[in-house]
PDB file of C-alpha atoms in Angstrom:
ATOM      1  CA  UNK A1306     143.778-286.292-165.213  1.00 41.00           C
ATOM      2  CA  UNK A1307     140.770-287.953-167.067  1.00 40.00           C
ATOM      3  CA  UNK A1308     142.499-291.347-166.518  1.00 39.00           C
ATOM      4  CA  UNK A1309     143.021-290.624-162.482  1.00 41.00           C
ATOM      5  CA  UNK A1310     139.509-289.415-162.167  1.00 36.00           C
ATOM      6  CA  UNK A1311     138.188-292.597-164.110  1.00 38.00           C
ATOM      7  CA  UNK A1312     140.499-295.057-161.878  1.00 37.00           C
ATOM      8  CA  UNK A1313     138.802-293.137-158.842  1.00 37.00           C
ATOM      9  CA  UNK A1314     135.415-294.564-159.905  1.00 37.00           C
ATOM     10  CA  UNK A1315     135.619-298.293-159.719  1.00 38.00           C
ATOM     11  CA  UNK A1316     136.972-298.385-155.845  1.00 44.00           C
ATOM     12  CA  UNK A1317     133.843-295.924-154.878  1.00 37.00           C
ATOM     13  CA  UNK A1318     131.904-298.192-156.626  1.00 39.00           C
ATOM     14  CA  UNK A1319     133.620-301.096-155.339  1.00 37.00           C
ATOM     15  CA  UNK A1320     132.751-300.031-151.744  1.00 35.00           C
ATOM     16  CA  UNK A1321     128.982-298.987-152.297  1.00 34.00           C
ATOM     17  CA  UNK A1322     128.695-302.606-153.352  1.00 34.00           C
ATOM     18  CA  UNK A1323     130.315-304.191-150.498  1.00 33.00           C
ATOM     19  CA  UNK A1324     128.006-301.770-148.437  1.00 34.00           C
ATOM     20  CA  UNK A1325     124.895-302.632-150.322  1.00 37.00           C
ATOM     21  CA  UNK A1326     125.699-305.997-150.451  1.00 39.00           C
ATOM     22  CA  UNK A1327     125.650-306.280-146.509  1.00 42.00           C
ATOM     23  CA  UNK A1328     121.569-305.966-146.656  1.00 44.00           C
ATOM     24  CA  UNK A1329     119.390-308.686-146.283  1.00 46.00           C
ATOM     25  CA  UNK A1330     118.141-310.050-149.572  1.00 43.00           C
ATOM     26  CA  UNK A1331     116.062-312.954-149.019  1.00 43.00           C
ATOM     27  CA  UNK A1332     113.090-313.268-146.560  1.00 50.00           C
ATOM     28  CA  UNK A1333     114.512-316.433-144.852  1.00 59.00           C
ATOM     29  CA  UNK A1334     116.672-314.551-142.304  1.00 78.00           C
ATOM     30  CA  UNK A1335     115.464-314.666-138.823  1.00 91.00           C
ATOM     31  CA  UNK A1336     113.653-311.505-137.032  1.00 95.00           C
ATOM     32  CA  UNK A1337     115.081-309.094-134.487  1.00 95.00           C
ATOM     33  CA  UNK A1338     112.540-308.206-132.213  1.00 97.00           C
ATOM     34  CA  UNK A1339     113.374-305.224-129.954  1.00 96.00           C
ATOM     35  CA  UNK A1340     110.592-305.009-126.805  1.00 97.00           C
ATOM     36  CA  UNK A1341     110.756-301.552-125.131  1.00 96.00           C
ATOM     37  CA  UNK A1342     108.893-300.018-122.414  1.00 97.00           C
ATOM     38  CA  UNK A1343     108.285-296.473-122.602  1.00 96.00           C
ATOM     39  CA  UNK A1344     105.539-296.971-119.559  1.00 96.00           C
ATOM     40  CA  UNK A1345     105.879-295.359-116.456  1.00 95.00           C
ATOM     41  CA  UNK A1346     105.350-298.328-114.771  1.00 96.00           C
ATOM     42  CA  UNK A1347     107.622-301.586-114.229  1.00 97.00           C
ATOM     43  CA  UNK A1348     106.205-304.551-117.058  1.00 98.00           C
ATOM     44  CA  UNK A1349     106.574-308.021-117.145  1.00 98.00           C
ATOM     45  CA  UNK A1350     106.382-309.213-120.821  1.00 98.00           C
ATOM     46  CA  UNK A1351     105.556-312.331-121.801  1.00 97.00           C
ATOM     47  CA  UNK A1352     106.063-314.391-125.280  1.00 97.00           C
ATOM     48  CA  UNK A1353     104.418-317.295-125.898  1.00 97.00           C
ATOM     49  CA  UNK A1354     105.849-319.766-127.587  1.00 97.00           C
ATOM     50  CA  UNK A1355     109.196-318.183-125.871  1.00 95.00           C
ATOM     51  CA  UNK A1356     111.954-320.334-126.209  1.00 95.00           C
ATOM     52  CA  UNK A1357     113.352-317.797-128.256  1.00 95.00           C
ATOM     53  CA  UNK A1358     112.312-315.125-125.423  1.00 96.00           C
ATOM     54  CA  UNK A1359     114.029-315.716-122.382  1.00 95.00           C
ATOM     55  CA  UNK A1360     112.063-318.746-121.927  1.00 95.00           C
ATOM     56  CA  UNK A1361     108.776-316.909-122.472  1.00 96.00           C
ATOM     57  CA  UNK A1362     108.967-313.778-119.394  1.00 96.00           C
ATOM     58  CA  UNK A1363     111.250-311.246-118.368  1.00 97.00           C
ATOM     59  CA  UNK A1364     111.346-307.796-116.484  1.00 97.00           C
ATOM     60  CA  UNK A1365     111.480-304.178-118.024  1.00 97.00           C
ATOM     61  CA  UNK A1366     111.916-301.151-115.600  1.00 97.00           C
ATOM     62  CA  UNK A1367     110.562-297.925-117.262  1.00 96.00           C
ATOM     63  CA  UNK A1368     112.924-296.906-120.268  1.00 94.00           C
ATOM     64  CA  UNK A1369     114.349-300.447-120.509  1.00 96.00           C
ATOM     65  CA  UNK A1370     114.347-302.645-124.083  1.00 95.00           C
ATOM     66  CA  UNK A1371     115.214-306.135-124.841  1.00 95.00           C
ATOM     67  CA  UNK A1372     116.318-307.598-127.867  1.00 95.00           C
ATOM     68  CA  UNK A1373     115.762-311.387-129.351  1.00 96.00           C
ATOM     69  CA  UNK A1374     116.055-313.403-132.599  1.00 96.00           C
ATOM     70  CA  UNK A1375     113.057-315.488-133.897  1.00 97.00           C
ATOM     71  CA  UNK A1376     113.269-317.970-136.862  1.00 96.00           C
ATOM     72  CA  UNK A1377     110.865-317.974-139.678  1.00 95.00           C
ATOM     73  CA  UNK A1378     108.180-319.985-139.098  1.00 96.00           C
ATOM     74  CA  UNK A1379     107.957-318.764-135.335  1.00 97.00           C
ATOM     75  CA  UNK A1380     103.981-317.948-134.709  1.00 97.00           C
ATOM     76  CA  UNK A1381     103.237-316.319-131.393  1.00 97.00           C
ATOM     77  CA  UNK A1382     101.973-313.254-129.437  1.00 97.00           C
ATOM     78  CA  UNK A1383     103.779-311.075-126.889  1.00 98.00           C
ATOM     79  CA  UNK A1384     102.069-308.973-124.033  1.00 98.00           C
ATOM     80  CA  UNK A1385     102.803-307.001-121.247  1.00 97.00           C
ATOM     81  CA  UNK A1386     102.044-308.484-117.363  1.00 98.00           C
ATOM     82  CA  UNK A1387     101.366-305.657-114.720  1.00 97.00           C
ATOM     83  CA  UNK A1388     101.664-305.632-111.366  1.00 97.00           C
ATOM     84  CA  UNK A1389     103.773-308.367-110.475  1.00 97.00           C
ATOM     85  CA  UNK A1390     105.262-309.530-107.597  1.00 96.00           C
ATOM     86  CA  UNK A1391     108.118-312.487-108.342  1.00 95.00           C
ATOM     87  CA  UNK A1392     110.629-313.863-105.840  1.00 95.00           C
ATOM     88  CA  UNK A1393     113.986-314.719-106.859  1.00 92.00           C
ATOM     89  CA  UNK A1394     112.982-318.529-108.378  1.00 93.00           C
ATOM     90  CA  UNK A1395     110.595-316.644-110.454  1.00 94.00           C
ATOM     91  CA  UNK A1396     107.470-317.564-108.842  1.00 95.00           C
ATOM     92  CA  UNK A1397     104.488-314.992-107.647  1.00 95.00           C
ATOM     93  CA  UNK A1398     101.490-313.502-109.448  1.00 95.00           C
ATOM     94  CA  UNK A1399     100.456-310.464-111.282  1.00 96.00           C
ATOM     95  CA  UNK A1400      97.527-307.986-111.255  1.00 96.00           C
ATOM     96  CA  UNK A1401      96.983-308.672-115.327  1.00 97.00           C
ATOM     97  CA  UNK A1402      98.407-311.190-117.800  1.00 96.00           C
ATOM     98  CA  UNK A1403      99.617-313.483-115.697  1.00 96.00           C
ATOM     99  CA  UNK A1404     100.062-317.133-117.466  1.00 94.00           C
ATOM    100  CA  UNK A1405     100.234-319.363-114.216  1.00 92.00           C
ATOM    101  CA  UNK A1406     102.392-318.352-111.415  1.00 94.00           C
ATOM    102  CA  UNK A1407     105.756-318.007-113.094  1.00 95.00           C
ATOM    103  CA  UNK A1408     107.955-315.718-114.572  1.00 96.00           C
ATOM    104  CA  UNK A1409     108.502-317.242-117.550  1.00 95.00           C
ATOM    105  CA  UNK A1410     105.259-318.259-119.905  1.00 94.00           C
ATOM    106  CA  UNK A1411     104.547-321.787-120.833  1.00 92.00           C
ATOM    107  CA  UNK A1412     101.451-320.410-122.041  1.00 92.00           C
ATOM    108  CA  UNK A1413      98.614-317.946-123.202  1.00 90.00           C
ATOM    109  CA  UNK A1414      98.348-315.219-120.756  1.00 90.00           C
ATOM    110  CA  UNK A1415      95.064-314.863-118.149  1.00 94.00           C
ATOM    111  CA  UNK A1416      92.479-311.806-120.060  1.00 95.00           C
ATOM    112  CA  UNK A1417      92.579-309.038-120.121  1.00 96.00           C
ATOM    113  CA  UNK A1418      95.781-308.566-122.231  1.00 97.00           C
ATOM    114  CA  UNK A1419      96.774-306.545-125.013  1.00 97.00           C
ATOM    115  CA  UNK A1420      98.300-308.573-127.493  1.00 97.00           C
ATOM    116  CA  UNK A1421     100.948-308.066-130.135  1.00 97.00           C
ATOM    117  CA  UNK A1422     100.724-311.713-132.585  1.00 97.00           C
ATOM    118  CA  UNK A1423     103.079-312.395-134.989  1.00 98.00           C
ATOM    119  CA  UNK A1424     103.731-315.214-138.054  1.00 97.00           C
ATOM    120  CA  UNK A1425     106.387-314.929-139.500  1.00 97.00           C
ATOM    121  CA  UNK A1426     107.074-316.704-143.122  1.00 96.00           C
ATOM    122  CA  UNK A1427     108.241-315.178-146.432  1.00 95.00           C
ATOM    123  CA  UNK A1428     105.521-312.624-145.856  1.00 96.00           C
ATOM    124  CA  UNK A1429     105.035-311.988-142.219  1.00 97.00           C
ATOM    125  CA  UNK A1430     101.743-311.049-140.821  1.00 97.00           C
ATOM    126  CA  UNK A1431     101.120-309.259-137.681  1.00 97.00           C
ATOM    127  CA  UNK A1432      98.944-307.234-135.653  1.00 96.00           C
ATOM    128  CA  UNK A1433      97.379-305.819-132.059  1.00 96.00           C
ATOM    129  CA  UNK A1434      94.486-307.670-131.089  1.00 96.00           C
ATOM    130  CA  UNK A1435      92.056-306.224-128.019  1.00 96.00           C
ATOM    131  CA  UNK A1436      89.849-309.439-128.743  1.00 95.00           C
ATOM    132  CA  UNK A1437      91.117-310.528-125.293  1.00 94.00           C
ATOM    133  CA  UNK A1438      90.884-307.109-123.698  1.00 97.00           C
ATOM    134  CA  UNK A1439      93.144-304.463-123.112  1.00 97.00           C
ATOM    135  CA  UNK A1440      95.875-303.633-120.272  1.00 97.00           C
ATOM    136  CA  UNK A1441      98.644-301.479-121.553  1.00 97.00           C
ATOM    137  CA  UNK A1442      99.031-299.401-124.974  1.00 97.00           C
ATOM    138  CA  UNK A1443     100.958-301.093-127.283  1.00 96.00           C
ATOM    139  CA  UNK A1444     102.552-300.962-131.115  1.00 96.00           C
ATOM    140  CA  UNK A1445     104.353-303.243-133.708  1.00 96.00           C
ATOM    141  CA  UNK A1446     106.667-301.039-135.780  1.00 95.00           C
ATOM    142  CA  UNK A1447     108.508-302.970-138.240  1.00 95.00           C
ATOM    143  CA  UNK A1448     112.003-301.556-139.228  1.00 93.00           C
ATOM    144  CA  UNK A1449     113.803-301.781-142.851  1.00 85.00           C
ATOM    145  CA  UNK A1450     111.315-303.974-143.893  1.00 91.00           C
ATOM    146  CA  UNK A1451     109.830-304.068-147.560  1.00 93.00           C
ATOM    147  CA  UNK A1452     105.736-303.772-148.706  1.00 92.00           C
ATOM    148  CA  UNK A1453     103.294-302.057-147.165  1.00 88.00           C
ATOM    149  CA  UNK A1454     104.764-302.256-143.486  1.00 93.00           C
ATOM    150  CA  UNK A1455     102.400-300.283-141.399  1.00 92.00           C
ATOM    151  CA  UNK A1456     102.600-299.749-137.796  1.00 93.00           C
ATOM    152  CA  UNK A1457      99.876-301.533-135.915  1.00 94.00           C
ATOM    153  CA  UNK A1458      98.783-300.887-132.119  1.00 92.00           C
ATOM    154  CA  UNK A1459      96.739-298.878-129.884  1.00 93.00           C
ATOM    155  CA  UNK A1460      97.860-295.798-128.706  1.00 87.00           C
ATOM    156  CA  UNK A1461      94.808-294.959-126.345  1.00 93.00           C
ATOM    157  CA  UNK A1462      94.895-295.619-122.684  1.00 95.00           C
ATOM    158  CA  UNK A1463      91.365-297.998-122.486  1.00 95.00           C
ATOM    159  CA  UNK A1464      91.915-298.029-119.015  1.00 95.00           C
ATOM    160  CA  UNK A1465      90.673-294.431-118.672  1.00 94.00           C
ATOM    161  CA  UNK A1466      87.639-294.675-120.865  1.00 94.00           C
ATOM    162  CA  UNK A1467      86.905-298.330-120.026  1.00 96.00           C
ATOM    163  CA  UNK A1468      83.192-299.271-119.377  1.00 95.00           C
ATOM    164  CA  UNK A1469      82.373-300.132-115.491  1.00 95.00           C
ATOM    165  CA  UNK A1470      81.110-303.384-116.735  1.00 97.00           C
ATOM    166  CA  UNK A1471      84.186-304.225-118.428  1.00 97.00           C
ATOM    167  CA  UNK A1472      86.262-302.410-115.978  1.00 97.00           C
ATOM    168  CA  UNK A1473      88.961-304.584-113.634  1.00 96.00           C
ATOM    169  CA  UNK A1474      89.976-302.414-110.345  1.00 95.00           C
ATOM    170  CA  UNK A1475      92.557-303.151-107.931  1.00 94.00           C
ATOM    171  CA  UNK A1476      92.332-300.695-104.897  1.00 93.00           C
ATOM    172  CA  UNK A1477      89.874-298.806-106.632  1.00 92.00           C
ATOM    173  CA  UNK A1478      92.142-298.123-109.786  1.00 95.00           C
ATOM    174  CA  UNK A1479      91.418-300.009-113.096  1.00 96.00           C
ATOM    175  CA  UNK A1480      94.133-301.909-114.172  1.00 97.00           C
ATOM    176  CA  UNK A1481      92.791-303.447-117.451  1.00 97.00           C
ATOM    177  CA  UNK A1482      89.804-303.332-119.633  1.00 97.00           C
ATOM    178  CA  UNK A1483      87.877-306.765-120.157  1.00 97.00           C
ATOM    179  CA  UNK A1484      86.316-307.577-123.378  1.00 97.00           C
ATOM    180  CA  UNK A1485      82.627-308.129-123.968  1.00 96.00           C
ATOM    181  CA  UNK A1486      82.673-311.783-124.504  1.00 96.00           C
ATOM    182  CA  UNK A1487      85.192-312.731-121.374  1.00 96.00           C
ATOM    183  CA  UNK A1488      82.008-310.570-119.114  1.00 97.00           C
ATOM    184  CA  UNK A1489      79.020-311.733-120.908  1.00 97.00           C
ATOM    185  CA  UNK A1490      80.035-314.944-122.551  1.00 96.00           C
ATOM    186  CA  UNK A1491      77.136-314.752-125.477  1.00 96.00           C
ATOM    187  CA  UNK A1492      77.817-316.418-128.801  1.00 96.00           C
ATOM    188  CA  UNK A1493      77.231-313.021-130.263  1.00 96.00           C
ATOM    189  CA  UNK A1494      79.952-311.160-128.651  1.00 96.00           C
ATOM    190  CA  UNK A1495      82.167-314.351-128.749  1.00 96.00           C
ATOM    191  CA  UNK A1496      81.582-314.676-132.613  1.00 95.00           C
ATOM    192  CA  UNK A1497      80.761-318.431-131.966  1.00 96.00           C
ATOM    193  CA  UNK A1498      77.440-321.057-132.772  1.00 96.00           C
ATOM    194  CA  UNK A1499      75.168-318.781-135.316  1.00 95.00           C
ATOM    195  CA  UNK A1500      77.692-315.834-134.931  1.00 96.00           C
ATOM    196  CA  UNK A1501      80.482-317.980-135.890  1.00 94.00           C
ATOM    197  CA  UNK A1502      81.457-316.344-139.260  1.00 94.00           C
ATOM    198  CA  UNK A1503      82.216-312.851-140.497  1.00 91.00           C
ATOM    199  CA  UNK A1504      78.719-312.569-142.190  1.00 93.00           C
ATOM    200  CA  UNK A1505      76.769-312.829-138.619  1.00 95.00           C
ATOM    201  CA  UNK A1506      79.494-311.966-135.996  1.00 94.00           C
ATOM    202  CA  UNK A1507      79.208-308.267-136.570  1.00 94.00           C
ATOM    203  CA  UNK A1508      80.858-305.013-134.343  1.00 94.00           C
ATOM    204  CA  UNK A1509      78.765-304.537-130.976  1.00 95.00           C
ATOM    205  CA  UNK A1510      78.676-301.499-128.798  1.00 96.00           C
ATOM    206  CA  UNK A1511      81.448-302.340-126.754  1.00 96.00           C
ATOM    207  CA  UNK A1512      83.885-303.372-129.728  1.00 95.00           C
ATOM    208  CA  UNK A1513      83.011-300.159-131.389  1.00 94.00           C
ATOM    209  CA  UNK A1514      84.327-298.486-128.280  1.00 94.00           C
ATOM    210  CA  UNK A1515      87.433-300.416-128.538  1.00 95.00           C
ATOM    211  CA  UNK A1516      87.786-299.594-132.315  1.00 94.00           C
ATOM    212  CA  UNK A1517      87.321-295.707-131.455  1.00 93.00           C
ATOM    213  CA  UNK A1518      89.665-295.232-129.381  1.00 93.00           C
ATOM    214  CA  UNK A1519      92.206-298.049-131.235  1.00 93.00           C
ATOM    215  CA  UNK A1520      91.345-298.105-134.797  1.00 92.00           C
ATOM    216  CA  UNK A1521      94.131-299.954-136.249  1.00 90.00           C
ATOM    217  CA  UNK A1522      93.676-302.894-133.810  1.00 93.00           C
ATOM    218  CA  UNK A1523      91.620-306.184-133.495  1.00 93.00           C
ATOM    219  CA  UNK A1524      88.022-305.073-131.963  1.00 94.00           C
ATOM    220  CA  UNK A1525      86.464-308.217-132.598  1.00 91.00           C
ATOM    221  CA  UNK A1526      86.907-311.853-133.740  1.00 91.00           C
ATOM    222  CA  UNK A1527      86.477-310.952-137.738  1.00 91.00           C
ATOM    223  CA  UNK A1528      87.880-307.322-137.660  1.00 90.00           C
ATOM    224  CA  UNK A1529      90.525-308.428-140.170  1.00 81.00           C
ATOM    225  CA  UNK A1530      90.543-305.395-143.153  1.00 80.00           C
ATOM    226  CA  UNK A1531      91.567-302.567-141.111  1.00 80.00           C
ATOM    227  CA  UNK A1532      93.902-304.884-138.688  1.00 89.00           C
ATOM    228  CA  UNK A1533      96.156-307.229-139.631  1.00 92.00           C
ATOM    229  CA  UNK A1534      99.178-306.191-141.284  1.00 95.00           C
ATOM    230  CA  UNK A1535     102.236-307.710-144.173  1.00 96.00           C
ATOM    231  CA  UNK A1536     105.810-307.160-144.226  1.00 96.00           C
ATOM    232  CA  UNK A1537     108.418-308.805-146.178  1.00 95.00           C
ATOM    233  CA  UNK A1538     112.306-309.343-144.421  1.00 93.00           C
ATOM    234  CA  UNK A1539     111.814-306.979-141.481  1.00 94.00           C
ATOM    235  CA  UNK A1540     112.886-306.866-138.025  1.00 95.00           C
ATOM    236  CA  UNK A1541     110.143-305.496-135.402  1.00 96.00           C
ATOM    237  CA  UNK A1542     109.739-303.089-132.313  1.00 96.00           C
ATOM    238  CA  UNK A1543     107.407-303.633-129.708  1.00 96.00           C
ATOM    239  CA  UNK A1544     106.947-300.806-127.938  1.00 96.00           C
ATOM    240  CA  UNK A1545     104.665-300.684-124.503  1.00 97.00           C
ATOM    241  CA  UNK A1546     102.872-297.342-123.866  1.00 95.00           C
ATOM    242  CA  UNK A1547     104.115-295.433-127.172  1.00 85.00           C
ATOM    243  CA  UNK A1548     102.137-293.708-129.579  1.00 71.00           C
ATOM    244  CA  UNK A1549     102.109-295.091-133.408  1.00 60.00           C
ATOM    245  CA  UNK A1550     103.830-292.046-134.493  1.00 67.00           C
ATOM    246  CA  UNK A1551     106.411-292.303-132.108  1.00 66.00           C
ATOM    247  CA  UNK A1552     109.940-293.329-133.686  1.00 67.00           C
ATOM    248  CA  UNK A1553     111.580-296.229-132.221  1.00 67.00           C
ATOM    249  CA  UNK A1554     115.263-297.737-132.959  1.00 65.00           C
ATOM    250  CA  UNK A1555     117.090-300.584-132.982  1.00 62.00           C
ATOM    251  CA  UNK A1556     120.625-301.252-133.096  1.00 57.00           C
ATOM    252  CA  UNK A1557     120.902-304.556-135.364  1.00 55.00           C
ATOM    253  CA  UNK A1558     123.988-305.679-137.460  1.00 56.00           C
ATOM    254  CA  UNK A1559     126.171-302.934-136.348  1.00 52.00           C
ATOM    255  CA  UNK A1560     123.679-300.719-137.778  1.00 57.00           C
ATOM    256  CA  UNK A1561     120.836-298.363-136.259  1.00 56.00           C
ATOM    257  CA  UNK A1562     117.566-299.028-137.582  1.00 60.00           C
ATOM    258  CA  UNK A1563     114.295-297.032-137.083  1.00 64.00           C
ATOM    259  CA  UNK A1564     110.368-297.110-137.288  1.00 61.00           C
ATOM    260  CA  UNK A1565     109.227-294.739-140.031  1.00 58.00           C
ATOM    261  CA  UNK A1566     112.502-294.372-141.569  1.00 48.00           C
ATOM    262  CA  UNK A1567     114.068-295.863-144.766  1.00 42.00           C
ATOM    263  CA  UNK A1568     117.478-296.244-142.614  1.00 39.00           C
ATOM    264  CA  UNK A1569     121.153-295.770-143.783  1.00 37.00           C
ATOM    265  CA  UNK A1570     120.958-298.906-146.380  1.00 39.00           C
ATOM    266  CA  UNK A1571     117.829-297.633-147.946  1.00 36.00           C
ATOM    267  CA  UNK A1572     119.257-294.165-148.544  1.00 34.00           C
ATOM    268  CA  UNK A1573     122.653-295.705-150.094  1.00 34.00           C
ATOM    269  CA  UNK A1574     120.615-297.749-152.223  1.00 36.00           C
ATOM    270  CA  UNK A1575     118.333-294.584-153.663  1.00 35.00           C
ATOM    271  CA  UNK A1576     121.696-292.487-154.088  1.00 35.00           C
ATOM    272  CA  UNK A1577     124.728-294.545-154.901  1.00 34.00           C
ATOM    273  CA  UNK A1578     123.514-295.019-158.689  1.00 34.00           C
ATOM    274  CA  UNK A1579     123.033-290.629-158.978  1.00 38.00           C
ATOM    275  CA  UNK A1580     126.701-290.254-157.273  1.00 41.00           C
ATOM    276  CA  UNK A1581     128.372-292.579-159.849  1.00 36.00           C
ATOM    277  CA  UNK A1582     126.336-291.305-162.396  1.00 39.00           C
ATOM    278  CA  UNK A1583     127.635-287.398-161.335  1.00 44.00           C
ATOM    279  CA  UNK A1584     131.195-288.817-161.272  1.00 40.00           C
ATOM    280  CA  UNK A1585     131.412-290.823-164.689  1.00 41.00           C
ATOM    281  CA  UNK A1586     129.653-287.387-166.474  1.00 40.00           C
ATOM    282  CA  UNK A1587     132.501-285.445-164.656  1.00 39.00           C
ATOM    283  CA  UNK A1588     135.269-287.761-166.187  1.00 41.00           C
ATOM    284  CA  UNK A1589     133.677-287.486-169.552  1.00 36.00           C
ATOM    285  CA  UNK A1590     133.559-283.481-169.051  1.00 41.00           C
ATOM    286  CA  UNK A1591     137.161-283.268-168.329  1.00 41.00           C
ATOM    287  CA  UNK A1592     138.189-285.739-171.149  1.00 39.00           C
ATOM    288  CA  UNK A1593     136.444-283.726-173.723  1.00 41.00           C
TER     289      UNK A1593
END
């Protein structure tokens, strides 16, 4: 009896080792980006550089998502375009975030736009920036990464509270909230000239309004301490119009990974040793 039980422990151990060996053990793996539209309106997400993202532009109707893969070393930005009208050849225009007159972006978008910014390396850096203004709520949710890996983003819809001097209106409706730099073009608001360093470029009335609404987003150029995030060996979900606390899931490598959750791999890593220890103790108890 004891011999049979001890023999069972080996296959179980091997199975768990095989499962755990499927985890990514290096930080040089490509990152999977799941871009989700939770807004009630159609969006035309844009990415620059966009070679790994369908050429830099695509459409997402409400509730739709798209999945892309970017290599370590990629550094770029992702944002939403709103109120677009493209023809079958991908030519057209947008109310906010446009990058010229094409669906696939070959450069940065027109302000105002809420930006998700990334630098992928052994340790990834990411943030949500409102330095170029705001057009839709956006969040960055790391999936099964290592390290701090906090969710970055802007929950609030600043179109509803935008100061009138910063607002962009279409048919009487506010579709975007410009930055003070974009509107007034002064050194103080743009953090340039004598204000071009962290000591002299300080929060302004307008950047404080942005920060109050979105405390984990960049509100001005040197707003680093509370805005930049890091994570290691992670995939990402970029969610438009979703609360930072909303769980977002993505399917990768035949597994479902969710933000704010350890996921199956981490759970296995925490309890498989306990299970093996329990089986070993049981076998010793039977032997004696």
